[in-house]
Every structure is written in structure tokens, then in C-alpha cells.
mmCIF file of C-alpha atoms in Angstrom:
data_model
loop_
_atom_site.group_PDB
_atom_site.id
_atom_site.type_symbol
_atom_site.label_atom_id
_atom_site.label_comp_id
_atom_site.label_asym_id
_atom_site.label_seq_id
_atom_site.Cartn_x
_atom_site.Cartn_y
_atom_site.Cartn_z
ATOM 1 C CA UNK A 22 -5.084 -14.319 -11.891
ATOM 2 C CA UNK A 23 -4.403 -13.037 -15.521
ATOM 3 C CA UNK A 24 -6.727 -12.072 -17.882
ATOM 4 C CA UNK A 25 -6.282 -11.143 -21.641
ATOM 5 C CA UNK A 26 -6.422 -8.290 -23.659
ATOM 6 C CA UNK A 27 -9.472 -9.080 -24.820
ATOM 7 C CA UNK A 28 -10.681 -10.069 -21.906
ATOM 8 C CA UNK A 29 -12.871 -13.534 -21.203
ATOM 9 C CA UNK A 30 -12.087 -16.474 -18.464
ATOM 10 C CA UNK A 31 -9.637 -15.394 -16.186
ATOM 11 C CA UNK A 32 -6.325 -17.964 -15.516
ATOM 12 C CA UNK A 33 -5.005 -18.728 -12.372
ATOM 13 C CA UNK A 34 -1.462 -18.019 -11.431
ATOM 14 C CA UNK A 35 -1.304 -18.632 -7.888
ATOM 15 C CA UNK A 36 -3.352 -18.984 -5.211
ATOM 16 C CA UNK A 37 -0.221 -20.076 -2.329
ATOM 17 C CA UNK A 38 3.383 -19.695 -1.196
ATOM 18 C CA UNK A 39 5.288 -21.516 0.164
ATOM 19 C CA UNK A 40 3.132 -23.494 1.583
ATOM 20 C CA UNK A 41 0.497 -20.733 2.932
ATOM 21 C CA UNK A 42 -2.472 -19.487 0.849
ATOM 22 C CA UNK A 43 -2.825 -16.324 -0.574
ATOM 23 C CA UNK A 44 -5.748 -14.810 1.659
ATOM 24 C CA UNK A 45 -5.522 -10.662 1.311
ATOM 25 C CA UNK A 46 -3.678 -10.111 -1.947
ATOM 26 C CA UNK A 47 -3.090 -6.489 -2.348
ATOM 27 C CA UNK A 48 -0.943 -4.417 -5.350
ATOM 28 C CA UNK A 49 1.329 -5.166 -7.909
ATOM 29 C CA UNK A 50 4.093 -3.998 -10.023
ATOM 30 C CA UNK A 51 5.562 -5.659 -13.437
ATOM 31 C CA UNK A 52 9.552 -5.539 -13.997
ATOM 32 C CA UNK A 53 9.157 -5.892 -17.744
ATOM 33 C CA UNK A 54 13.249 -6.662 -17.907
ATOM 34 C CA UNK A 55 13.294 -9.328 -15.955
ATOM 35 C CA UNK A 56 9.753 -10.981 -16.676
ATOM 36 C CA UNK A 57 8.671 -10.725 -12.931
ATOM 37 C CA UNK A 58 6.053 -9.529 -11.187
ATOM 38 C CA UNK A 59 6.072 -8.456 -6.961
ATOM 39 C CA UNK A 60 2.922 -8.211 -5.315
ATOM 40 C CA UNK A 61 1.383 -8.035 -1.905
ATOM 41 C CA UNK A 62 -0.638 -9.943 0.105
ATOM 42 C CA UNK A 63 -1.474 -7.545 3.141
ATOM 43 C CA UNK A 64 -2.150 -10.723 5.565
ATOM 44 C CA UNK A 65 -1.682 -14.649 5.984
ATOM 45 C CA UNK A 66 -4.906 -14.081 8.849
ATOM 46 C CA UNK A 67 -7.631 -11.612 7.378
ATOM 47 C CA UNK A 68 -9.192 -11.111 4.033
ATOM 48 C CA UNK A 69 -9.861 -7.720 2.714
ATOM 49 C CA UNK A 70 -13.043 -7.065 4.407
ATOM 50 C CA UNK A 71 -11.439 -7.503 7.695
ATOM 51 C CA UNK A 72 -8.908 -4.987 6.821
ATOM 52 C CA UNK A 73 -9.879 -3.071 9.808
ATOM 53 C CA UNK A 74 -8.667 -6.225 11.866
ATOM 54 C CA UNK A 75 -5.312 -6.370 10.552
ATOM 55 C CA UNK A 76 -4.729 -3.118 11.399
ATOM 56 C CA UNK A 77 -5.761 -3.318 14.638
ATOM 57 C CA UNK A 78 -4.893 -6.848 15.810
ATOM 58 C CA UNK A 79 -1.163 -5.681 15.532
ATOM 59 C CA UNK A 80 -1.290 -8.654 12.822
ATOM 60 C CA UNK A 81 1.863 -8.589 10.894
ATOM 61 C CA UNK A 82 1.436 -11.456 8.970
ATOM 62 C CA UNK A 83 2.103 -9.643 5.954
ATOM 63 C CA UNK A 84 4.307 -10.550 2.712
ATOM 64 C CA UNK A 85 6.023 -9.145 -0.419
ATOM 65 C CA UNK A 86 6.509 -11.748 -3.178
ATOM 66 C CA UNK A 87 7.920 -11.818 -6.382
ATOM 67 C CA UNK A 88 6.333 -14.236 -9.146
ATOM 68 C CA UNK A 89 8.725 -15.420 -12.146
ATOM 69 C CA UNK A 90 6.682 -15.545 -15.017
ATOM 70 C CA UNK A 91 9.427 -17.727 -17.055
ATOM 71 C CA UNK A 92 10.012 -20.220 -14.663
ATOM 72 C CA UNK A 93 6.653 -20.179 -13.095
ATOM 73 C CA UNK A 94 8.225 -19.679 -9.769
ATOM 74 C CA UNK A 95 6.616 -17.910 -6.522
ATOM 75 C CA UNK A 96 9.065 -16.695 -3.719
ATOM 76 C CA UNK A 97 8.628 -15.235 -0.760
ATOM 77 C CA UNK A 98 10.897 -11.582 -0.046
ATOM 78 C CA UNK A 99 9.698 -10.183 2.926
ATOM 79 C CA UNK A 100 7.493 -11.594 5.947
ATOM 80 C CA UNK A 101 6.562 -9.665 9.076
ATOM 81 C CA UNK A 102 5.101 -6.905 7.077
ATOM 82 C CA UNK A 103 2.217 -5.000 9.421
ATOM 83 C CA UNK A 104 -0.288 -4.829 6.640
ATOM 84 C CA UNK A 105 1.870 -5.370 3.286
ATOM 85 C CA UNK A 106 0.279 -2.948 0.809
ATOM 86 C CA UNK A 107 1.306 -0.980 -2.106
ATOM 87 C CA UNK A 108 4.588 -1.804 -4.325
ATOM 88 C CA UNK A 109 6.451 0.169 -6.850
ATOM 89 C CA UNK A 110 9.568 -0.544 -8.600
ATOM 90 C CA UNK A 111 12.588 2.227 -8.976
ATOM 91 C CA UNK A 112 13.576 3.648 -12.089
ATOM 92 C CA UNK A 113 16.755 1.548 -12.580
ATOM 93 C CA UNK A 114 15.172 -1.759 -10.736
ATOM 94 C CA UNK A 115 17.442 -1.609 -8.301
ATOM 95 C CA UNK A 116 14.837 -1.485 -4.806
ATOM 96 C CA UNK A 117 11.172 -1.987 -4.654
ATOM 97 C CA UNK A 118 9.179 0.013 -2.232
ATOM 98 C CA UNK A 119 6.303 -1.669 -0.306
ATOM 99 C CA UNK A 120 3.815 0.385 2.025
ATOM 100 C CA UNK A 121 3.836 -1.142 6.041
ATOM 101 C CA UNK A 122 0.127 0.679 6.196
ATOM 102 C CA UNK A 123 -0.223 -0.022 10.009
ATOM 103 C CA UNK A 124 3.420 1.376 11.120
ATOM 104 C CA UNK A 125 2.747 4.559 8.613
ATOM 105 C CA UNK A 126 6.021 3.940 6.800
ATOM 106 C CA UNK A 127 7.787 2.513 3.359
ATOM 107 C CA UNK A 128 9.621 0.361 3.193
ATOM 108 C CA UNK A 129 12.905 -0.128 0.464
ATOM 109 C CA UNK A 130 14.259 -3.899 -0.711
ATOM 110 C CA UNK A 131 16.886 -3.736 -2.333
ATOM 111 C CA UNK A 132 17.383 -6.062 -5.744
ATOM 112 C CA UNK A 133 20.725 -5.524 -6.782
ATOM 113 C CA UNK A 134 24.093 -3.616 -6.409
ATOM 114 C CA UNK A 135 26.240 -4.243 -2.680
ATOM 115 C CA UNK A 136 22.689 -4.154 -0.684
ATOM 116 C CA UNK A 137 21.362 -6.440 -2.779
ATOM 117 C CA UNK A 138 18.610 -8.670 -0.582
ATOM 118 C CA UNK A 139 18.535 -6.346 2.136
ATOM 119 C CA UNK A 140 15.660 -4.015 3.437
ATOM 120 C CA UNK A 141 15.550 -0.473 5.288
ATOM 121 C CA UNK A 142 13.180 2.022 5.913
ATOM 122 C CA UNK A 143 12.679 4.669 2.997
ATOM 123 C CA UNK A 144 10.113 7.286 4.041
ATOM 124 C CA UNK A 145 8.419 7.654 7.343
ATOM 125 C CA UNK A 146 4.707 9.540 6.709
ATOM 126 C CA UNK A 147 2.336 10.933 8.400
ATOM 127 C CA UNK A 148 -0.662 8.407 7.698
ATOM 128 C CA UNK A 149 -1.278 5.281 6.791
ATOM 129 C CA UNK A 150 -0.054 5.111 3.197
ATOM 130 C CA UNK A 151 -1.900 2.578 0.508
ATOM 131 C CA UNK A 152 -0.649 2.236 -3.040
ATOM 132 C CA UNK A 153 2.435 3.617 -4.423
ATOM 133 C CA UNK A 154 2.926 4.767 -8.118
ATOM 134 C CA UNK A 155 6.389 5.948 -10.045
ATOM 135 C CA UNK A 156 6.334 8.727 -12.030
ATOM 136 C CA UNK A 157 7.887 9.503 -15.122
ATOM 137 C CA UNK A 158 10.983 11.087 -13.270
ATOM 138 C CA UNK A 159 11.701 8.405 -11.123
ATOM 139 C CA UNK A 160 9.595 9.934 -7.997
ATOM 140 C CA UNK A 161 6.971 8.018 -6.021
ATOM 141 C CA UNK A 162 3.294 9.277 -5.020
ATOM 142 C CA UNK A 163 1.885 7.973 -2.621
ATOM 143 C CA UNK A 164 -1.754 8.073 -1.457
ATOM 144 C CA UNK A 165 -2.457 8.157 1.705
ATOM 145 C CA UNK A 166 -5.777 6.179 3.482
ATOM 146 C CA UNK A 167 -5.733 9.102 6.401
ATOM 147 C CA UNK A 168 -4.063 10.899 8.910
ATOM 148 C CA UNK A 169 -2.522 9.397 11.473
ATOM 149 C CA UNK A 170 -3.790 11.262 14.480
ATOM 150 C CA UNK A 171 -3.856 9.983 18.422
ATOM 151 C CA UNK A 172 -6.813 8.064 18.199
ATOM 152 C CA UNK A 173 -5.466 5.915 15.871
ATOM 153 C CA UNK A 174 -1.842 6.341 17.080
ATOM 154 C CA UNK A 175 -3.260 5.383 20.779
ATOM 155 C CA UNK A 176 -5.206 2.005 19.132
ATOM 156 C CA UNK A 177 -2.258 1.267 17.431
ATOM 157 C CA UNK A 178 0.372 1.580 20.418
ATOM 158 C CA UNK A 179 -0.559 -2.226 21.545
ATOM 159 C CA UNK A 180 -2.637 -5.182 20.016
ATOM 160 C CA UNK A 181 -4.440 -5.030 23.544
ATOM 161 C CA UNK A 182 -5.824 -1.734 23.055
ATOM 162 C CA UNK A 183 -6.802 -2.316 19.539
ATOM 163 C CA UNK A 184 -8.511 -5.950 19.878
ATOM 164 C CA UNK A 185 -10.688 -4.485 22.480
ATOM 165 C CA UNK A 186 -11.070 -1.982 20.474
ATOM 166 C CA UNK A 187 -12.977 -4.771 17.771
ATOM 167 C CA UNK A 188 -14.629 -5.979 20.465
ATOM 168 C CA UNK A 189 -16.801 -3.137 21.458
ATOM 169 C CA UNK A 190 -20.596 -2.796 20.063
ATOM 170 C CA UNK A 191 -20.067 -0.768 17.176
ATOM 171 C CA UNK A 192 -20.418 -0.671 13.501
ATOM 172 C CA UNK A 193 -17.672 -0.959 11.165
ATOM 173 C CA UNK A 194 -18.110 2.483 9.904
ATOM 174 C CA UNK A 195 -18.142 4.086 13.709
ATOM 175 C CA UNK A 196 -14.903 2.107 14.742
ATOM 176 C CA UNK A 197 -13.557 3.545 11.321
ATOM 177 C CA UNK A 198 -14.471 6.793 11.861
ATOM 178 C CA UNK A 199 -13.127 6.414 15.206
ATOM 179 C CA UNK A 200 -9.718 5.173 14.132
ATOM 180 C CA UNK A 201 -9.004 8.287 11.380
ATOM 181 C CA UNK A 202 -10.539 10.762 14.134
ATOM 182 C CA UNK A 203 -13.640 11.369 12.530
ATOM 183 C CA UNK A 204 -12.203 13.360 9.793
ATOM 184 C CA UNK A 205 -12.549 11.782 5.639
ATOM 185 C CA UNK A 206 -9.920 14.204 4.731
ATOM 186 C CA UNK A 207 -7.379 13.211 1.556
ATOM 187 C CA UNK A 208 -3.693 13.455 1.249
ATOM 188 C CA UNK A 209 -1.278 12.533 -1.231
ATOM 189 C CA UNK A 210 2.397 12.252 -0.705
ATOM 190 C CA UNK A 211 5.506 12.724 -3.755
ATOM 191 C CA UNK A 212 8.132 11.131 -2.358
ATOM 192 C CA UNK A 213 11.819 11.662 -3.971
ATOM 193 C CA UNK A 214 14.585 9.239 -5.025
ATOM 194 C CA UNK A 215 15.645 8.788 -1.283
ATOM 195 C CA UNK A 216 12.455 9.089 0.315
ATOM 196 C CA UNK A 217 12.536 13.063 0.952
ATOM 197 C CA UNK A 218 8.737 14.353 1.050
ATOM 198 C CA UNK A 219 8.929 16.987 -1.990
ATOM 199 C CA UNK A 220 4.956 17.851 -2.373
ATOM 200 C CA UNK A 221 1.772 17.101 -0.474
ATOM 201 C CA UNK A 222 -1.247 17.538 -1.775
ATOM 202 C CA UNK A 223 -4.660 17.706 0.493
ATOM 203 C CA UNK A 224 -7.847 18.410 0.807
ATOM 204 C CA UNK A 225 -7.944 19.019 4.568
ATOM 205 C CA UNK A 226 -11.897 19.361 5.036
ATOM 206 C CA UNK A 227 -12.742 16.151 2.757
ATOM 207 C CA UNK A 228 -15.132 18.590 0.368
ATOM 208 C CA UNK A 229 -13.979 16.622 -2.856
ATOM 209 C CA UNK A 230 -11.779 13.705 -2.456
ATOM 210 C CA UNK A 231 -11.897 11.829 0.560
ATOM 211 C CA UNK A 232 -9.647 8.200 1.520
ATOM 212 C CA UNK A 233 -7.462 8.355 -1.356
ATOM 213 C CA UNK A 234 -5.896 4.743 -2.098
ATOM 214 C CA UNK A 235 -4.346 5.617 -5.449
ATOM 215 C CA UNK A 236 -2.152 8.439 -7.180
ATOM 216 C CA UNK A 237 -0.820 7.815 -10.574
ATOM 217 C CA UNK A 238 1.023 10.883 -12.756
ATOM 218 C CA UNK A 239 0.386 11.565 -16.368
ATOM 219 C CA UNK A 240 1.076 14.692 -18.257
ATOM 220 C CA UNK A 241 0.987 16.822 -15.443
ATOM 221 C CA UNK A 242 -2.174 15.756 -13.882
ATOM 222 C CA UNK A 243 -3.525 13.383 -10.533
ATOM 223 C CA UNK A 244 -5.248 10.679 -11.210
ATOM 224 C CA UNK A 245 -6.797 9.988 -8.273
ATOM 225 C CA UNK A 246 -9.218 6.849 -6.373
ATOM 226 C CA UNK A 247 -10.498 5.530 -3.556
ATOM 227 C CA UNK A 248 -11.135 2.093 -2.234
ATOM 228 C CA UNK A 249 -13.545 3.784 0.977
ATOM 229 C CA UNK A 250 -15.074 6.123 -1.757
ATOM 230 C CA UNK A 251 -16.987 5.837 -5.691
ATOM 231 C CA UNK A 252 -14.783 8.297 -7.560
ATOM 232 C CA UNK A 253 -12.070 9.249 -9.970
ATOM 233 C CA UNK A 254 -10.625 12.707 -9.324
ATOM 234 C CA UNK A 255 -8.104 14.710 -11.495
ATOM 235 C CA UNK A 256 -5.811 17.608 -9.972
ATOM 236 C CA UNK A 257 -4.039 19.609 -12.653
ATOM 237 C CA UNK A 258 -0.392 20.054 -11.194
ATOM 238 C CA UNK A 259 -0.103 22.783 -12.926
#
């Protein structure tokens, strides 16, 4: 949906593609050059709430999309994504980055130049990573939901373990905390130009951010949320 700047009734854009509704939309990013917009929807299967059962379900239902606003146009880029989530646009528009939160990796499409149309793995992480931001510089942050530490590795490692996993008597916050080990720590990742890990930044013990879902730069400062947690937090880089 699209709103304007001064806000009021919201339009519609899209609610479907190809054929199959848009049920978990996720994040965005605008290509200003082109007039398009790629987005996320994290599952065909679940909606948001359930995100726990995506995850889990070893649903990969996901998709990466890219909307034309000229032509009006909605096409499908990617399927098969194990929990589509967070998209961010390179520097020069050549390859969009999209966060696979349940495999713990990013992954790189690439728009143009000899690769054009083809995808490959850009960063493997150490937790499940949720939106991804550009800096001014042409680097990436990404923020990272948790850890990913054996629990969660061993309920990942096959859709049998995890389904009965949503099966047992517990609440959504104890099958949670079970999954990211009982820790609410927060970790953010900078990722470089090729996907090298140049800075992490963490609060291991969870005293002041916990679950961070979103990193974005600006004159040398974090701005940091949460989708688990009520909070904005700033880290001075410097």
C-alpha cells in the first residue's frame, strides 16, 4: 500500500503475484533510477504472527519481487526463499541483497552486467539476520534477530524436529526463548562490498538493546529497532 506525504487513506498496490496472494509481506527497497520497487514477502503459508512457524516448519515458501511503478507490473525474482526478509539495493544497482533468515545467510541477485538474473550466496552469518540497510559508502548493516546457537541449529536441522517442536505445550514466548537459547542478546553485522564481515557490534548480555531487526547509518551513528522489543537505540560509532 502507498500512502502520501501528507498522509490520509492509504492506496492499494498489490495484494498478489502471479497468481498467489501476498500473505507475510516483509521489507522494501526503492531503485529511484529505474522507478521500481523489490520487496519481500517472507511466506506464501504463514502470516507474520506465525513467524515462528515458518522458521520452523522448514517452510520455504518465500519470495523476492520487484514492482514497476510505470508499468504497474508485479514480477516474481526469486522463490524458494526460507523466510524471505530484508532487501537492500547496491550502490551502483547492479545486485540486490535479500536476508534467507532461517538458513542464517544473504543472499546476492544480480540485476545487470554478465550475471545479470542470476543469484549466489553473499555473506554467511552467524544468526538469523532481519533487515538490511546501505550505508553511505556502499556497505551493508545488517541486524541480526539472534544468535544462532545449537538449540536452534538442532530445530532447524529437519522440518521433523522443528514441527514437533510447535507441537509441544508451550507458549510462544517459551518455544522462542527456547529457539535463541534463552539469551535476548543484540548483534549487528557491517557487511562489505563482497560480503566480508568488517564490524560487529553487540551487546552480549542483552542489558540495553535486545532482538535487533533494524540498523540504518547516519552521520556516524546506529539507529537501531526491534520488532520483539519497544525501542529506538543510538550507538555513536565514534
Amino acid at each position: 500500500m502507498v500512502v502520501g506525504p501528507d498522509g490520509g487513506l492509504a492506496t492499494l498496490v498489490a495484494n498478489e503475484a502471479e497468481g498467489e496472494p501476498l500473505r507475510f509481506t516483509n521489507d522494501m527497497d526503492i531503485d529511484e533510477s529505474e522507478d521500481v520497487i523489490y520487496f519481500t514477502d517472507s511466506s506464501t503459508t504463514f502470516h507474520r504472527r506465525q513467524f515462528m512457524n515458518s522458521c520452523l516448519s522448514g517452510d520455504k515458501s518465500g519470495r523476492l519481487m520487484k514492482y514497476d511503478k510505470s508499468s504497474k507490473e508485479l514480477k516474481v525474482l526469486l522463490r524458494g526463499i526460507a523466510f524471505a526478509n530484508g532487501v537492500a539495493l547496491s550502490e551502483e544497482g547492479l545486485f540486490l541483497l535479500v536476508a534467507e533468515t532461517a538458513t542464517c545467510r544473504i543472499l546476492r541477485l544480480w540485476l545487470k552486467g554478465p550475471n545479470a538474473g542470476k543469484f549466489d550466496v553473499f555473506a554467511e552469518l552467524p544468526g538469523y539476520p532481519d533487515n538490511v540497510r546501505r550505508n553511505s559508502r556502499g556497505e551493508f548493516w545488517v541486524g541480526l534477530h539472534a544468535k544462532k546457537g545449537p538449540i536452534g541449529r538442532f530445530l532447524l536441522s529437519n522440518p521433523l524436529i522443528g514441527n514437533f517442536a510447535l507441537r509441544l505445550p508451550i507458549s510462544f514466548q517459551q518455544l522462542h526463548s527456547l529457539f535463541v537459547g534463552g539469551k535476548a542478546d543484540a548483534i549487528a553485522v557491517k557487511l562489505g562490498k563482497e560480503g566480508e564481515i568488517l564490524e560487529v557490534v553487540e551487546d552480549t548480555e542483552g542489558k540495553t538493546l535486545q532482538f535487533i531487526s533494524e540498523v540504518e547509518e547516519r552521520d556516524n551513528k546506529l539507529w537501531i529497532g526491534s520488532v520483539m522489543r519497544p525501542y529506538i537505540g543510538i550507538y555513536d560509532l565514534n
